[in-house]
Amino acid sequence: MRTPAKTFDMTSSAPDALFSARLDAAASDIEYLLDRLLSTAAATGEITRPKRLIDAVRYATLGGGKRLRPLLVIESGALFGVPRERALMTGAAIECVHCYSLVHDDLPAMDNDEIRRGRPTVHRAYDEATAILTGDSLLTFAFDVLAREQTHPDPGVRIALVAGLARAAGIGGMAGGQMLDLAAEGRFSSTTLSEGEIATLDAMKTGALIKFACVAGAILGQAPKAAHDALGRYGHALGQAFQIADDLLDIEGDASTVGKSTGKDAVRGKATFVDILGSEGAHARLAALVSQAEQALDQFGANAATLRAAARFVAARRA
Amino acid sequence: MRTPAKTFDMTSSAPDALFSARLDAAASDIEYLLDRLLSTAAATGEITRPKRLIDAVRYATLGGGKRLRPLLVIESGALFGVPRERALMTGAAIECVHCYSLVHDDLPAMDNDEIRRGRPTVHRAYDEATAILTGDSLLTFAFDVLAREQTHPDPGVRIALVAGLARAAGIGGMAGGQMLDLAAEGRFSSTTLSEGEIATLDAMKTGALIKFACVAGAILGQAPKAAHDALGRYGHALGQAFQIADDLLDIEGDASTVGKSTGKDAVRGKATFVDILGSEGAHARLAALVSQAEQALDQFGANAATLRAAARFVAARRA
C-alpha cells in the first residue's frame, strides 16, 4: 500500500488527522499480526509454547502500545514501494524488541515499575521469573520473525535487517543505553551527566531502535545510499525528540493519561535535558528537532508527509 | 581444518584422548574469538559499549566453560569441509546464547545461584540489573555475530542459522524449557511431571541448543537433507544424554568439581529422570542414548569419530 501523500496541503492540519488514521491502521494491523505470530500453538521446529509463558508474552505485547515504530517502517518503506505486509513483519519484530525492553526495564531490579500502559507490569501480573523469560522470549522471537521469508524474499535483505536490529538493540545500542540510564541515577557511583552524556544515553536507550525503524524501510526497499542516510538522519532527530518529549511528560504529564508512573526522573535523581535546558529550553529544543527531522526528508518531497507528521506527533504527544 | 579421524582405532581409547585435545583447541580458539568480538571498543553502528556492561559481559563469557557447543559446530561442519573460522563464528554465537542463559537462570528470581564455573555468578559479582542487561546483550549479540559475513559469505546460510538459533533458543525451545523447569518445582502450582513431560522439559531447556549446534555444521556446509537429519538425530540423543548426566552430577557430584551448586533438584522438589529411573536406571538410559547418538552418525563412517567421542564425553563428564 503506497502513501497517496502527494495530494496533501502541508500547511493545513489535514496531514496530522490523516497521520492519526494511519497510526491507528498500523496499530490494528500489527495487533492482528502479533496475535497470529504469538499464537499459543508451537511453530515448526518448536517443541511447545508453555502456557504460562506464551500468556505472559501475549500480555506484554498485545492490547496496547501506539505502534509508532511499525508505522515508521511502513511509511519509510512506502517511499520505496515496499509492500505493506513486509513492513508489518519487520515492524512486528521491532515491536517485540520494544515490548521486551519495557518488560525488563520495569523489573524490580531495574526501574521497579508497577504500571505500564495503564495495566500491572508483567512481573506484577505474573512474577519476576516469568517476566524475565517473557523478555528473553520476545527478544529471541524478533529475530525469528526477521528470518522468515514473508519478511522479504531476499535473504540478503533479511540478514541486513537482523544485523541492523541486533546492533540497534544490543550492548552498543538499547541495552547499553539502559545500563547508562541506571548509572545516571548514581546507582553505581555518584555522577552528574554532561549534556553530551545525556545525548549519548538517549541516542542509545530510545534513539537507536527508533532510528532503526526508520532505516528498516530503506533496507526493505533496497534504497540508494543517499535515501538510506536521509532516513537515518530523520530517525536520529526523531529519536532525540521522542526522548525529550518523554522527559517533559515525566514532569508535566499525569500518570493516568501517560499510562505509566510519572515524576520518576526526579525521584531517581536522573538528569535529563529538561534539567539542563529548563522546561522552556527543552520545548524549544524539541521544536528544533522536529524541523531537523522534517528537513532530513526534503529529497522525498510530499511522499514523506506522514513521516513529517510523525515528527510533529512525537513532539506533541501527551501519552 | 578437516578431521583426520579415519585413521583412528575406534576400540582403543585414542579417540577420547584426541577428543580432549580437540575440545581444548576449540575452547582456546573460542576464547580468543570471543575476546576479540566482545572487545571494549564499539563496533561500527554501535554508539559506545558502556564499561560496566561490557566488563560484565566479558566476565560472563570469557575464562570458563568447556565450549562443547562450539566443538560440535566445528566437528559437524568438518564433515562437509566447513572452514574452521566459519564454524568458530557460529560456535561463538551459540556460546553467547549459552552464557546468557546461565546468567539469567542464575538470577535470584530464577534459580538463585551464587556460584558458576567456580566463581560468583554475575549478579553476585556485579548486581542484578547488570546481570539482566548482560544476558540481554549477549542474546542480542549472538544474532549480530551470525549476521556477519565472516560467518558465511552466503546470506541465505546466515539467515538459516539465525532462524535455527532463534527457534532453538526461544519460547518453543530453551527459554520455554526454563519456564517448564520453574513450573516443575511446583512454583506456580503443585505438580508431578510424567516421564514424557520431563523429556519435553529437557529437550527444550538443554536439548534444543545442543541439537542446533550439531545441525549448524550441516547448515554451514549446505549438507544434503539426509546428513542434516542424521545430525539432528545425533544432537537430539546427545542433548538428552547431556541432561541426564547433569541430573546425575547434581546428585553424585561435588560442588567444587562441578563448579556450581549441587543437590539442587531435590531441594527444589524438581523431578528428573534420576527420580523416575533410579540412579542405575539413569546410567543405563545414558548408555543407551550414547549408542543411539553414535548410531545416528553411521553414514559418516570414521569421519565422525570425534562426534562419537563427544557423546561418550558428555555421558562420562564429572563437571
PDB file of C-alpha atoms in Angstrom, chain A residues 26-39 58 61-62 67 70 84-93 96 141 145 148 150-151:
ATOM      1  CA  ALA A  26      -0.860   0.327  11.628  1.00  0.00           C
ATOM      2  CA  ALA A  27      -1.726  -0.455  15.246  1.00  0.00           C
ATOM      3  CA  SER A  28      -4.656  -2.569  14.195  1.00  0.00           C
ATOM      4  CA  ASP A  29      -2.639  -4.465  11.561  1.00  0.00           C
ATOM      5  CA  ILE A  30       0.257  -5.042  13.958  1.00  0.00           C
ATOM      6  CA  GLU A  31      -2.098  -6.257  16.668  1.00  0.00           C
ATOM      7  CA  TYR A  32      -3.575  -8.758  14.238  1.00  0.00           C
ATOM      8  CA  LEU A  33      -0.166  -9.927  13.041  1.00  0.00           C
ATOM      9  CA  LEU A  34       1.361 -10.252  16.525  1.00  0.00           C
ATOM     10  CA  ASP A  35      -1.715 -12.121  17.700  1.00  0.00           C
ATOM     11  CA  ARG A  36      -1.161 -14.596  14.887  1.00  0.00           C
ATOM     12  CA  LEU A  37       2.637 -14.846  15.257  1.00  0.00           C
ATOM     13  CA  LEU A  38       2.373 -15.221  19.023  1.00  0.00           C
ATOM     14  CA  SER A  39      -0.355 -17.826  18.945  1.00  0.00           C
ATOM     15  CA  ARG A  58       0.882 -12.041  24.781  1.00  0.00           C
ATOM     16  CA  THR A  61       2.758  -7.499  23.563  1.00  0.00           C
ATOM     17  CA  LEU A  62      -0.930  -7.327  22.692  1.00  0.00           C
ATOM     18  CA  ARG A  67       2.827   1.022  17.490  1.00  0.00           C
ATOM     19  CA  PRO A  70       5.890  -0.224  12.973  1.00  0.00           C
ATOM     20  CA  ARG A  84       2.795  -3.322   3.493  1.00  0.00           C
ATOM     21  CA  GLU A  85       2.931  -6.955   4.643  1.00  0.00           C
ATOM     22  CA  ARG A  86       6.744  -6.959   4.590  1.00  0.00           C
ATOM     23  CA  ALA A  87       6.896  -3.705   6.534  1.00  0.00           C
ATOM     24  CA  LEU A  88       4.423  -5.155   9.018  1.00  0.00           C
ATOM     25  CA  MET A  89       6.570  -8.259   9.606  1.00  0.00           C
ATOM     26  CA  THR A  90       9.590  -6.036  10.225  1.00  0.00           C
ATOM     27  CA  GLY A  91       7.501  -3.714  12.384  1.00  0.00           C
ATOM     28  CA  ALA A  92       6.262  -6.681  14.403  1.00  0.00           C
ATOM     29  CA  ALA A  93       9.858  -7.771  15.038  1.00  0.00           C
ATOM     30  CA  CYS A  96       8.765  -7.446  20.033  1.00  0.00           C
ATOM     31  CA  PHE A 141      11.327 -14.059  18.667  1.00  0.00           C
ATOM     32  CA  VAL A 145      10.307 -13.093  12.603  1.00  0.00           C
ATOM     33  CA  ARG A 148      11.099 -15.588   7.784  1.00  0.00           C
ATOM     34  CA  GLN A 150       7.391 -13.326   4.457  1.00  0.00           C
ATOM     35  CA  THR A 151       9.592 -10.507   5.776  1.00  0.00           C
TER      36      THR A 151
END
